[in-house]
PDB file of C-alpha atoms and ligand atoms in Angstrom:
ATOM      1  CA  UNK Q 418     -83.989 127.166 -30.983  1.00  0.00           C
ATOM      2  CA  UNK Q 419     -87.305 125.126 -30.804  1.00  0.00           C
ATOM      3  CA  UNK Q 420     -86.580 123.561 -34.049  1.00  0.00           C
ATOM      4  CA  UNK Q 421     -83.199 122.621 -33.952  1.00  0.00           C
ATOM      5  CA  UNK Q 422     -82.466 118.815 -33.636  1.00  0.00           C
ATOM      6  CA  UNK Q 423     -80.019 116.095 -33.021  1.00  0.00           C
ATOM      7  CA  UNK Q 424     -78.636 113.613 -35.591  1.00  0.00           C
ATOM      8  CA  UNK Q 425     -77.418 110.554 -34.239  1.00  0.00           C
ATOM      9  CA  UNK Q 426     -75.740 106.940 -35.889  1.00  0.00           C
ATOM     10  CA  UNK Q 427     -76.274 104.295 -33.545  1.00  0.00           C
ATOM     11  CA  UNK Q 428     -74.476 100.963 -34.088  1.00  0.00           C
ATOM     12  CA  UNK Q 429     -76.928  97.713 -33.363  1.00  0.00           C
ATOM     13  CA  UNK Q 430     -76.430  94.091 -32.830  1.00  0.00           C
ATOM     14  CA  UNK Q 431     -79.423  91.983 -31.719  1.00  0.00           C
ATOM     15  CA  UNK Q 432     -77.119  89.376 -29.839  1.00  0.00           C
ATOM     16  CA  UNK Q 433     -73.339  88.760 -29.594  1.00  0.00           C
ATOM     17  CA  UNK Q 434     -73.596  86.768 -32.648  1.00  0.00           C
ATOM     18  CA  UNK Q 435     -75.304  88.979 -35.269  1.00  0.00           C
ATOM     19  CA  UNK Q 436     -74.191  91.304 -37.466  1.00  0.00           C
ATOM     20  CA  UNK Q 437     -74.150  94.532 -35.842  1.00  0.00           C
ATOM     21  CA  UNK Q 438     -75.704  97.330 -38.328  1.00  0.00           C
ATOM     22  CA  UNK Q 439     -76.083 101.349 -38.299  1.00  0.00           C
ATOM     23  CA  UNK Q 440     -79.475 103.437 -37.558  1.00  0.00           C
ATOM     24  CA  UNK Q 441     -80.152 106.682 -38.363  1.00  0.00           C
ATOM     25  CA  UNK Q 442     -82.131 109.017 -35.967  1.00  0.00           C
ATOM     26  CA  UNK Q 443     -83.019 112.652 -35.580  1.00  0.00           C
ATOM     27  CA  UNK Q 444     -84.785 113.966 -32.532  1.00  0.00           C
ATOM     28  CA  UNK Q 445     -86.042 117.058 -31.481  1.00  0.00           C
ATOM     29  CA  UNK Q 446     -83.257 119.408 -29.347  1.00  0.00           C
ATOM     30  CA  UNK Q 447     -83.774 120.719 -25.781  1.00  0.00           C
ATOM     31  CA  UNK Q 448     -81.464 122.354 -23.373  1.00  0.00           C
ATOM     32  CA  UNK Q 449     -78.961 120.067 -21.167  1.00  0.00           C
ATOM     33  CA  UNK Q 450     -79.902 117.267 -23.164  1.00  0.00           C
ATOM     34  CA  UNK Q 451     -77.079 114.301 -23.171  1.00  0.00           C
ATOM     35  CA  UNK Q 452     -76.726 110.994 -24.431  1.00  0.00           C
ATOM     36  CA  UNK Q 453     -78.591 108.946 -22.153  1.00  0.00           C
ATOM     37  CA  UNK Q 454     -81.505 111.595 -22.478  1.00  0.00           C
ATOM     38  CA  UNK Q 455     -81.602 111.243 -26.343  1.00  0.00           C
ATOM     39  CA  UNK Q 456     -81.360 107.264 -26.160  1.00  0.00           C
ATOM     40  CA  UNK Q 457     -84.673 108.118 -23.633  1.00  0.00           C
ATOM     41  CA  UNK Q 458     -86.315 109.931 -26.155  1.00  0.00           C
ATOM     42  CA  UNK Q 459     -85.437 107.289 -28.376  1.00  0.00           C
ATOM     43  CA  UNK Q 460     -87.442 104.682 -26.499  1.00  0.00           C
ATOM     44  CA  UNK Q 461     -90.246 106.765 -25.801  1.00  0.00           C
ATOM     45  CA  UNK Q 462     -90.783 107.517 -29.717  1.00  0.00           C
ATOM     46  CA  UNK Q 463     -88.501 104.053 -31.002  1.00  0.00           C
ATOM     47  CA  UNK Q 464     -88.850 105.421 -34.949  1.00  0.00           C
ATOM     48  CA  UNK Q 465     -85.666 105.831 -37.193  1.00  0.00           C
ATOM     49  CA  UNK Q 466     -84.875 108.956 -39.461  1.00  0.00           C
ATOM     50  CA  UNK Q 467     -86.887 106.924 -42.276  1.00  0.00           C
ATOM     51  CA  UNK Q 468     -90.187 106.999 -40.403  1.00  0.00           C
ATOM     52  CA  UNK Q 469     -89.746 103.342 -39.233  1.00  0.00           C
ATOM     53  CA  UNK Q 470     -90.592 101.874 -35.659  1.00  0.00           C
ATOM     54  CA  UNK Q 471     -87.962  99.875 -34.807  1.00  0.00           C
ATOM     55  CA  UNK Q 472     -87.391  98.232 -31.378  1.00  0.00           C
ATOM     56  CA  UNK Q 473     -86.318  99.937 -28.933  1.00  0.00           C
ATOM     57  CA  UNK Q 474     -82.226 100.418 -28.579  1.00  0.00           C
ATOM     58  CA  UNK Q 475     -80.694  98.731 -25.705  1.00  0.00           C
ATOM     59  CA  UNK Q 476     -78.188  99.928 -23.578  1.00  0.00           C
ATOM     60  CA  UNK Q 477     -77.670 100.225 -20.056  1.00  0.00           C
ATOM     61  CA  UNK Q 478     -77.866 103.249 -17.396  1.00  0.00           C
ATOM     62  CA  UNK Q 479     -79.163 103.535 -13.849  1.00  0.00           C
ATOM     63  CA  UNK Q 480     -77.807 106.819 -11.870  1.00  0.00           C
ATOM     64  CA  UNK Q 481     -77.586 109.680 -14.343  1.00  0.00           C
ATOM     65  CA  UNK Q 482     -75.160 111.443 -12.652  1.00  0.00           C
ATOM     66  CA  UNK Q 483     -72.038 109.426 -13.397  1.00  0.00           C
ATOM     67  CA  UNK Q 484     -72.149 107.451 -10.165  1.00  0.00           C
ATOM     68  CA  UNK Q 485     -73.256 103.914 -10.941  1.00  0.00           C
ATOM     69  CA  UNK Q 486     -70.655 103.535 -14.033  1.00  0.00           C
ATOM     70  CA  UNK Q 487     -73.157 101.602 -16.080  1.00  0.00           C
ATOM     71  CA  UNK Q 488     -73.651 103.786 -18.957  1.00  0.00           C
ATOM     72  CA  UNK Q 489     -70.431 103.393 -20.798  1.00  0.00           C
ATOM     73  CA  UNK Q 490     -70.175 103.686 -24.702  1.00  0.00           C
ATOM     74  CA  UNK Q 491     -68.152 105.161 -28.021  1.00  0.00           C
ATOM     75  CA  UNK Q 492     -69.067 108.393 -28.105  1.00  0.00           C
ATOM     76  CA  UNK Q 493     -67.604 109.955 -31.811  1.00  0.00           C
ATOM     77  CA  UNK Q 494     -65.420 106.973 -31.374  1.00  0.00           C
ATOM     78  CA  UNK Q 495     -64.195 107.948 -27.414  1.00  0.00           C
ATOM     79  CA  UNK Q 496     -64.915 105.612 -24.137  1.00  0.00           C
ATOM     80  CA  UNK Q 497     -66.880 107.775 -22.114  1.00  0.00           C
ATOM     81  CA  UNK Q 498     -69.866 108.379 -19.896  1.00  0.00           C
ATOM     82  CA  UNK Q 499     -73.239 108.722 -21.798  1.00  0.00           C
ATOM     83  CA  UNK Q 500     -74.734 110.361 -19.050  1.00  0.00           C
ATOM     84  CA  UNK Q 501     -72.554 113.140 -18.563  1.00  0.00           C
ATOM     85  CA  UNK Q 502     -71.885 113.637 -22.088  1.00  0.00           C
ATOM     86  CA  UNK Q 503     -73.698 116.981 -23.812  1.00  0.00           C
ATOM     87  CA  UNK Q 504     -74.981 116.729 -27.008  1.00  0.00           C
ATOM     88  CA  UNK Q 505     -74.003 120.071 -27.703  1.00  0.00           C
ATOM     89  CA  UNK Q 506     -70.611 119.332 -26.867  1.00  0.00           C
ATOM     90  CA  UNK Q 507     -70.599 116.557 -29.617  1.00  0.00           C
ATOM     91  CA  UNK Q 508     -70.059 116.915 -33.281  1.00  0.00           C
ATOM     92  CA  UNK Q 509     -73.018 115.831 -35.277  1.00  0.00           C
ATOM     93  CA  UNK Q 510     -73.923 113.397 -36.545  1.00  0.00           C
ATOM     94  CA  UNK Q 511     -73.525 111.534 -32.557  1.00  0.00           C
ATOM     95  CA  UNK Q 512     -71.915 108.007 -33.182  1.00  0.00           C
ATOM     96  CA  UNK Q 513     -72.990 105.673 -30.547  1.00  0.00           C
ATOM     97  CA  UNK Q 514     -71.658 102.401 -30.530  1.00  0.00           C
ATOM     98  CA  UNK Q 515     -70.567 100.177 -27.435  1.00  0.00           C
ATOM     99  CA  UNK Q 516     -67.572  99.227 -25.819  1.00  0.00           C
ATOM    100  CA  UNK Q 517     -65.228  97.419 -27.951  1.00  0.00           C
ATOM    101  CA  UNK Q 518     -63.207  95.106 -25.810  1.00  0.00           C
ATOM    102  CA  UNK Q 519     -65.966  93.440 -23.938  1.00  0.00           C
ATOM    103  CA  UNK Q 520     -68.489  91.088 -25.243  1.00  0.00           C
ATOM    104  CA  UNK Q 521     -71.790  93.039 -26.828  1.00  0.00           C
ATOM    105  CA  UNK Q 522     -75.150  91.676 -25.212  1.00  0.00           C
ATOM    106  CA  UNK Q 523     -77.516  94.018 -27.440  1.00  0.00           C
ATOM    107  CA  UNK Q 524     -77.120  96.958 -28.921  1.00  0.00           C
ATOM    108  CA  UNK Q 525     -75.163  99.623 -26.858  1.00  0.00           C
ATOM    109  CA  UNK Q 526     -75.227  97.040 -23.771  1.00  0.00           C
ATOM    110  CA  UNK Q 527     -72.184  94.671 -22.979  1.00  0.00           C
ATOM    111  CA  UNK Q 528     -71.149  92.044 -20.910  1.00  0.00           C
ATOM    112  CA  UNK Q 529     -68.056  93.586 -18.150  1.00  0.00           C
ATOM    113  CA  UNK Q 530     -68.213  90.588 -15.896  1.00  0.00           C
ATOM    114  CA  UNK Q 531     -64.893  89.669 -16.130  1.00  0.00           C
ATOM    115  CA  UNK Q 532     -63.707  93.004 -14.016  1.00  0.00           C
ATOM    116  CA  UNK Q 533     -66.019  91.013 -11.306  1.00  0.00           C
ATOM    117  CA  UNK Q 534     -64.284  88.069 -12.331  1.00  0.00           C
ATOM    118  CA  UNK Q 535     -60.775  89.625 -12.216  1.00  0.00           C
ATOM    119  CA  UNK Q 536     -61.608  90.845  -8.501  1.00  0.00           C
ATOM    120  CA  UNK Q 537     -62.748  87.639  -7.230  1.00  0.00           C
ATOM    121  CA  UNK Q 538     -59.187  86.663  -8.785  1.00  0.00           C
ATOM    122  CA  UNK Q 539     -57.392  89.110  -6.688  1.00  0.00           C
ATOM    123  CA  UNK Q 540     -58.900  88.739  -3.583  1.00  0.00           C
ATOM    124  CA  UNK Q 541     -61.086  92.094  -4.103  1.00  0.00           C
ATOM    125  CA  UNK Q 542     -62.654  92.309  -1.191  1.00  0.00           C
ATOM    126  CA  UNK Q 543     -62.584  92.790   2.934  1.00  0.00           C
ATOM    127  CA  UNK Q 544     -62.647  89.481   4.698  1.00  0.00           C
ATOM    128  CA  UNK Q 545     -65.473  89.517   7.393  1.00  0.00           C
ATOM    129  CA  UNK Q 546     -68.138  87.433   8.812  1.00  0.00           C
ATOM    130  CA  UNK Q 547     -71.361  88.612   8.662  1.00  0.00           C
ATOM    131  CA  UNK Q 548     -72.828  85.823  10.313  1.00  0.00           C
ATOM    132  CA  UNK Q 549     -73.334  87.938  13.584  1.00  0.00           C
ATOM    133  CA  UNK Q 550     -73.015  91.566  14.800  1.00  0.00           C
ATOM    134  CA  UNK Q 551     -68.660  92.644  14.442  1.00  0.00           C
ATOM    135  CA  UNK Q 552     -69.968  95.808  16.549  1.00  0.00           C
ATOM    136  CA  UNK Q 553     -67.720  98.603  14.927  1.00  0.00           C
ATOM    137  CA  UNK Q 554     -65.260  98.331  12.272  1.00  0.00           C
ATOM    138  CA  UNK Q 555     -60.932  98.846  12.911  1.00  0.00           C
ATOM    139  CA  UNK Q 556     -60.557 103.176  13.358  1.00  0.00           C
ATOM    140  CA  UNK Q 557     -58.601 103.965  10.007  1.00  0.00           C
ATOM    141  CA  UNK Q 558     -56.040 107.083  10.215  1.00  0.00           C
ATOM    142  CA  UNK Q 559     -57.377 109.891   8.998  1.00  0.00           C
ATOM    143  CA  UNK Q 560     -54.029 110.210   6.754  1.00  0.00           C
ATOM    144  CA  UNK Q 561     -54.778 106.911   5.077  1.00  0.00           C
ATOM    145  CA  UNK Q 562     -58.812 107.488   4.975  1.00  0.00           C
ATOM    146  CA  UNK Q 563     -57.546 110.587   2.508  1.00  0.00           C
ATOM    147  CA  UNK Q 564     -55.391 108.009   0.522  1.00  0.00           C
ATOM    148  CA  UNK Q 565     -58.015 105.375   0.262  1.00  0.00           C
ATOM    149  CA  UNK Q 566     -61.177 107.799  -0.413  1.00  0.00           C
ATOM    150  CA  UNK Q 567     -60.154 108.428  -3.906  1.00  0.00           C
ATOM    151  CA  UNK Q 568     -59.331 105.402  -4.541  1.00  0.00           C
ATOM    152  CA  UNK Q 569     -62.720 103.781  -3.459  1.00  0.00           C
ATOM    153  CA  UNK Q 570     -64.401 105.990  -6.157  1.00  0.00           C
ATOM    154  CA  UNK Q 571     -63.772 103.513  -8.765  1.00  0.00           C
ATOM    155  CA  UNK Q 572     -67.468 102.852 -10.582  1.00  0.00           C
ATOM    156  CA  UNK Q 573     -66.893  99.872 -12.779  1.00  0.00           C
ATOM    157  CA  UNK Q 574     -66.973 101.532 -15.437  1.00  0.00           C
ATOM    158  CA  UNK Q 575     -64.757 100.074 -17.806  1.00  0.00           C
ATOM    159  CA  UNK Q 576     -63.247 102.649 -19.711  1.00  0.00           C
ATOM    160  CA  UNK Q 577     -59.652 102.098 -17.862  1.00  0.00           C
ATOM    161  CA  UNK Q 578     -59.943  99.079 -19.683  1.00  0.00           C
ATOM    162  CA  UNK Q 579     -61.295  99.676 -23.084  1.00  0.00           C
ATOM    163  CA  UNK Q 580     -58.548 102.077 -23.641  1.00  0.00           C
ATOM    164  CA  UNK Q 581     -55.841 100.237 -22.192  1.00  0.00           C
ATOM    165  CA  UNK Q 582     -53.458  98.933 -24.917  1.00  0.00           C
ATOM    166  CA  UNK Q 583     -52.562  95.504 -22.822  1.00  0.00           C
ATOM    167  CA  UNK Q 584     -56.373  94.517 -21.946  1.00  0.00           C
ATOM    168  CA  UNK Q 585     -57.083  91.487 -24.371  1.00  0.00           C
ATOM    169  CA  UNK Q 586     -57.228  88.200 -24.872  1.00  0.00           C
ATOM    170  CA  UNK Q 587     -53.627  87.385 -25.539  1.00  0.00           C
ATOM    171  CA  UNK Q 588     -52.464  88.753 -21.874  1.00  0.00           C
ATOM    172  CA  UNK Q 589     -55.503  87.933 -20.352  1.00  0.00           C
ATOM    173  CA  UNK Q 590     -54.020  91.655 -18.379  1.00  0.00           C
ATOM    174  CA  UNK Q 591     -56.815  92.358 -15.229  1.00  0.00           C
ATOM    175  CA  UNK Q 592     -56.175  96.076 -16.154  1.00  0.00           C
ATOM    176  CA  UNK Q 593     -55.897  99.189 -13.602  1.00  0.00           C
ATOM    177  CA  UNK Q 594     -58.910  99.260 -11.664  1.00  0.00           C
ATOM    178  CA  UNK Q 595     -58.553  95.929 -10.445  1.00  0.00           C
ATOM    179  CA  UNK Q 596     -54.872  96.860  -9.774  1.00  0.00           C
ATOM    180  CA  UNK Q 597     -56.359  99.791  -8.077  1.00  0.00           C
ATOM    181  CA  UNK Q 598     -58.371  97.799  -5.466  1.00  0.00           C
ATOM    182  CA  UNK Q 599     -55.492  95.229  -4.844  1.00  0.00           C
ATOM    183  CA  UNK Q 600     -53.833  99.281  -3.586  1.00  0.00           C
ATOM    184  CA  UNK Q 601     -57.248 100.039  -1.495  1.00  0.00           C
ATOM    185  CA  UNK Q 602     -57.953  96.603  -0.181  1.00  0.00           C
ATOM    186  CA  UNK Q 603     -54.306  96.009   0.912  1.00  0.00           C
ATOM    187  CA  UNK Q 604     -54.644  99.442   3.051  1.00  0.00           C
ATOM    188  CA  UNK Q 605     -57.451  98.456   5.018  1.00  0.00           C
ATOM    189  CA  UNK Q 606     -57.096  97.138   8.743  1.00  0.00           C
ATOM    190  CA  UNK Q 607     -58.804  94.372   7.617  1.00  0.00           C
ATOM    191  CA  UNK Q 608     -58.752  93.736   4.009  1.00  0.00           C
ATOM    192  CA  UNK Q 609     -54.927  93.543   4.703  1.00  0.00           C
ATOM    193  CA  UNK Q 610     -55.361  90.047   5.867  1.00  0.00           C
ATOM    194  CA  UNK Q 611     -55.928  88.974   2.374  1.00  0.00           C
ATOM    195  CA  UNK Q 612     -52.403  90.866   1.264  1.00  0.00           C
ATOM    196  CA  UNK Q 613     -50.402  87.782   0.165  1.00  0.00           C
ATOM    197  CA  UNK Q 614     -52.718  86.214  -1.960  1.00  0.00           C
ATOM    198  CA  UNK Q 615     -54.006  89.442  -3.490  1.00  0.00           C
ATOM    199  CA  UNK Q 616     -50.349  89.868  -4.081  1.00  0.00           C
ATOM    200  CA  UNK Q 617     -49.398  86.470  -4.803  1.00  0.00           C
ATOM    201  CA  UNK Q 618     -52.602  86.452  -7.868  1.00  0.00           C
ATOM    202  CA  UNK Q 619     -51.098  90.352  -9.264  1.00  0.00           C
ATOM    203  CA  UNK Q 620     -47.940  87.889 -10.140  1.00  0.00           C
ATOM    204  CA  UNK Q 621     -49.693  85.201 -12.283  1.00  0.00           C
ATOM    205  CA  UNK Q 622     -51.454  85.096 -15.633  1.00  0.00           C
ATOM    206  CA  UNK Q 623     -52.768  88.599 -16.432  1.00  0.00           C
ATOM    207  CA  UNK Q 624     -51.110  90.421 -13.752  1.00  0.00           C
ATOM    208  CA  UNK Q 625     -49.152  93.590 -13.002  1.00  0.00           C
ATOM    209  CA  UNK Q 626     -46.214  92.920 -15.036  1.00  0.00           C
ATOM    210  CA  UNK Q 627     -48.439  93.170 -18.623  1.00  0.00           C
ATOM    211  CA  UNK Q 628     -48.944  96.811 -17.590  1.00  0.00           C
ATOM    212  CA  UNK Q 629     -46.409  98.518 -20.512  1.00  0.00           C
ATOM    213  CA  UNK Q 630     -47.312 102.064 -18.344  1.00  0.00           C
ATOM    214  CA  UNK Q 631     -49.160 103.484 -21.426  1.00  0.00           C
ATOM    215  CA  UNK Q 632     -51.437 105.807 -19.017  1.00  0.00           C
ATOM    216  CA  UNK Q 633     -54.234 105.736 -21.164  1.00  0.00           C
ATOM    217  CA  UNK Q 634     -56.209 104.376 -17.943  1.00  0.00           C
ATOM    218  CA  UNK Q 635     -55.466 107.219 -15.531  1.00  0.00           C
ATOM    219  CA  UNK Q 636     -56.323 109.996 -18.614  1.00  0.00           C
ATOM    220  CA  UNK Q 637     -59.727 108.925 -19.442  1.00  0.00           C
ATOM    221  CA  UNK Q 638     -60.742 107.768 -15.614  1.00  0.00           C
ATOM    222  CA  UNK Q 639     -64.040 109.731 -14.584  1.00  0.00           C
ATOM    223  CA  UNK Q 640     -63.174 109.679 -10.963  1.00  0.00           C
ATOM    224  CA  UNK Q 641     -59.900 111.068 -11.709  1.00  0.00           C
ATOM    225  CA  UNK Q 642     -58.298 107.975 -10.000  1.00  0.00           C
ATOM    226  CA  UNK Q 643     -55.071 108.110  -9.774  1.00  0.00           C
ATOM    227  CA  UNK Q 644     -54.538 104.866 -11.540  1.00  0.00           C
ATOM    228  CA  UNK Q 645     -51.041 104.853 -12.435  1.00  0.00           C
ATOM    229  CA  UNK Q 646     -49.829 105.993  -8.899  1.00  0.00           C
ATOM    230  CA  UNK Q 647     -51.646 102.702  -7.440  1.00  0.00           C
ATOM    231  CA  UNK Q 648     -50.128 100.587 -10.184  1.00  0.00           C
ATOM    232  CA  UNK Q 649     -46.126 101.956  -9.225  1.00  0.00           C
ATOM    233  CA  UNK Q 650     -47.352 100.995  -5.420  1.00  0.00           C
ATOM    234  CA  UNK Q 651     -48.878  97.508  -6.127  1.00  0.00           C
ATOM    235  CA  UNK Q 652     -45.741  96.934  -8.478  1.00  0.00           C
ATOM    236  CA  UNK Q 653     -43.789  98.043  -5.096  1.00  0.00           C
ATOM    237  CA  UNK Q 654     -45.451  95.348  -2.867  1.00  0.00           C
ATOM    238  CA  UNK Q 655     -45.363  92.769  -5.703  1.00  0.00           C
ATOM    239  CA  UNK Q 656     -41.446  92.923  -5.801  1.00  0.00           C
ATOM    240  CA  UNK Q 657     -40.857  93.175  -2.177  1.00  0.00           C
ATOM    241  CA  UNK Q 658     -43.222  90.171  -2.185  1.00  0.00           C
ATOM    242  CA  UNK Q 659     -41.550  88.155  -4.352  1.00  0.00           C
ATOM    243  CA  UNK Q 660     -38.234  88.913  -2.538  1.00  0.00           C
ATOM    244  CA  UNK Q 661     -39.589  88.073   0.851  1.00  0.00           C
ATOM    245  CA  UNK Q 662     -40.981  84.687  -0.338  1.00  0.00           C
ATOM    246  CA  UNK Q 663     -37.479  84.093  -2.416  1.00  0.00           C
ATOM    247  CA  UNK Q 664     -35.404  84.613   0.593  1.00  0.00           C
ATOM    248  CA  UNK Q 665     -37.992  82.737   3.052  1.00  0.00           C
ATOM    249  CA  UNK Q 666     -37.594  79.300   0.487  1.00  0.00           C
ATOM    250  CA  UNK Q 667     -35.312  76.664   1.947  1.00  0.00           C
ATOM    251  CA  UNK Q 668     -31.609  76.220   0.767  1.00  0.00           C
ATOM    252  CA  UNK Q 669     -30.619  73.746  -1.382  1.00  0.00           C
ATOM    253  CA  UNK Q 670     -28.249  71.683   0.977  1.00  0.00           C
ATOM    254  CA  UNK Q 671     -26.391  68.666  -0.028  1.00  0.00           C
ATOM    255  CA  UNK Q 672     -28.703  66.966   1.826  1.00  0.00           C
ATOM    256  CA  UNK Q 673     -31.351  67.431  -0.829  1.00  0.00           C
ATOM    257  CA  UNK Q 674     -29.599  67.979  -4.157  1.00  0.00           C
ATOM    258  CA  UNK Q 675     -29.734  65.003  -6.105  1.00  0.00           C
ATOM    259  CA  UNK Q 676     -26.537  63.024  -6.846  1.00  0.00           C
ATOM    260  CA  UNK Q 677     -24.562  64.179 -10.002  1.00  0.00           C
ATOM    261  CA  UNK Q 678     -25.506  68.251  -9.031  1.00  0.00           C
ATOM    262  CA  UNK Q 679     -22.736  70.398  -7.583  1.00  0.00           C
TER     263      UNK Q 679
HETATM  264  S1  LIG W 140     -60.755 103.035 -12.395  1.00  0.00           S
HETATM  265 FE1  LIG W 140     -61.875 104.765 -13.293  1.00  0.00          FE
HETATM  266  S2  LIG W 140     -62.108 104.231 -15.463  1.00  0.00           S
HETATM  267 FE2  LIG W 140     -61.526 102.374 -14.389  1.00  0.00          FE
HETATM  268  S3  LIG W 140     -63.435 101.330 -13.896  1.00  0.00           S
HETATM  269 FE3  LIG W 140     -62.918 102.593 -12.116  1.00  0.00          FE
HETATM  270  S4  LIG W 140     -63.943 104.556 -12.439  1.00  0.00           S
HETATM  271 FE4  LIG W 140     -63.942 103.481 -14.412  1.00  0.00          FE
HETATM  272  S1  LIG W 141     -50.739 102.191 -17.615  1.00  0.00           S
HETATM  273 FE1  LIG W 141     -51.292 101.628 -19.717  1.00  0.00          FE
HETATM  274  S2  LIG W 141     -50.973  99.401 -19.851  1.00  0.00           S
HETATM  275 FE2  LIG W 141     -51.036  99.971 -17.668  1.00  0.00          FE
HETATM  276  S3  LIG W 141     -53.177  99.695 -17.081  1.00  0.00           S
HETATM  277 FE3  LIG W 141     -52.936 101.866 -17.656  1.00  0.00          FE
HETATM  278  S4  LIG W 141     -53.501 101.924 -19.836  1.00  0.00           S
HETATM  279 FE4  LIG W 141     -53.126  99.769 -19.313  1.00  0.00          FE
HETATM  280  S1  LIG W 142     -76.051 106.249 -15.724  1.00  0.00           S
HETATM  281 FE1  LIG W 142     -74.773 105.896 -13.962  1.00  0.00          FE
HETATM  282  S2  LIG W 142     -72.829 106.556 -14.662  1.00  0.00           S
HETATM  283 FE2  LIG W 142     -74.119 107.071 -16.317  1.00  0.00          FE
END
């Protein structure tokens, strides 16, 4: 098995504005290897199948154990994990190219920033003060720690979003993992505070109702979030929001319609 090796067809850009091209590699096989251990090998020896050094690919990885969320890329044309995908689970030649949906920086690495910015929009966080010592946080029943664990395993990843038909530029959608923490946040002692205006931002621009319920997001989700299950409950909250606020709003009374209305 010594001398078997990998082919792989990696798609490179130098910046967002260049023309992205293909490069040809083969490397030498080993045991357990995946894709973030070939793209290693890659830039410990940077040469192409021709014999050419080249410089060395970019992408982006930190955990290698599908943890951190950073090392998402088109593998064979699929969203998925480089770090916890096999090689010898992958046809060959290995297509690597990166995320389509979301700005490339180089190579395999892109620019997801706007799921940080689409959480600041939503209020995606728990409102304390860490100017002094809060001593302990609020206890949390056990029955909704075992709701909320789950759902606080969401890595950033992106993929939710690369697959998801409605995340683009015409719906400016925030997509399910943001949904997902407007579900966790809102169930927190604390982050509950914020409720309203997480709920009040999931009904403008880009918010829950662009979700068309596809379910590519909960399919391909790593952490096996259960993504559409926290969109039907945010939907829930949204709509009993909305008819709160409608039936809070003051009546029109003769007082204040304008002359001419009946
Ligand atoms: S919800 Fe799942 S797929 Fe989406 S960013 Fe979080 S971990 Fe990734
Ligand atoms: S259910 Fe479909 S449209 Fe809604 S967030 Fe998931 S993939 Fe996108
Ligand atoms: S390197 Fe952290 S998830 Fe792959």
């Amino acid at each position: 098995m010594a001398d078997k090796s990998v082919r792989l067809n990696i798609k490179r850009q130098n910046s967002s504005e260049s023309q992205p091209y293909w490069e040809e590699f083969e490397l030498q096989w080993r045991p357990g290897m995946n894709v973030i251990i070939a793209l290693m090998d890659i830039a410990f020896n940077p040469v192409n199948l021709q014999g050419k050094q080249i410089a060395p690919i970019v992408y982006d990885s930190n955990c290698l154990e599908e943890a951190c969320g950073s090392c998402a890329m088109l593998i064979n044309g699929q969203a998925a994990m480089a770090c916890s995908s096999l090689i010898d689970k992958l046809d060959q030649p290995i297509y690597l190219e990166p995320l389509s949906r979301f700005p490339v920086v180089r190579d395999l690495s892109v620019d997801r920033s706007v799921l940080f910015e689409d959480l600041k929009r939503v209020y995606g966080w728990v409102p304390i003060d860490g100017t002094y010592a809060l001593g302990p946080g609020p206890r949390i029943d056990p029955t909704v720690q075992e709701l909320a664990y789950p759902l606080s395993r969401c890595m950033s990843c992106c993929l939710c979003m690369e697959v998801c038909p409605q995340f683009n530029e015409s719906t400016d959608f925030v997509g399910a993992a943001t949904i997902n923490q407007v579900r966790l946040f809102n169930m927190h002692p604390t982050g509950a505070h914020l409720r309203h205006q997480r709920l009040d931002a999931m009904m403008g621009e880009g918010g829950i109702h662009e979700c068309s319920y596809a379910g590519n997001c909960v399919q391909i989700c790593p952490k096996n979030i259960p993504l559409t299950t926290s969109i039907s409950i945010v939907n829930g909250q949204v709509i009993r929001q909305a008819i709160s606020d409608l039936l809070q709003k003051p009546e029109l009374t003769s007082a204040n319609q304008k002359p001419g209305h009946r």
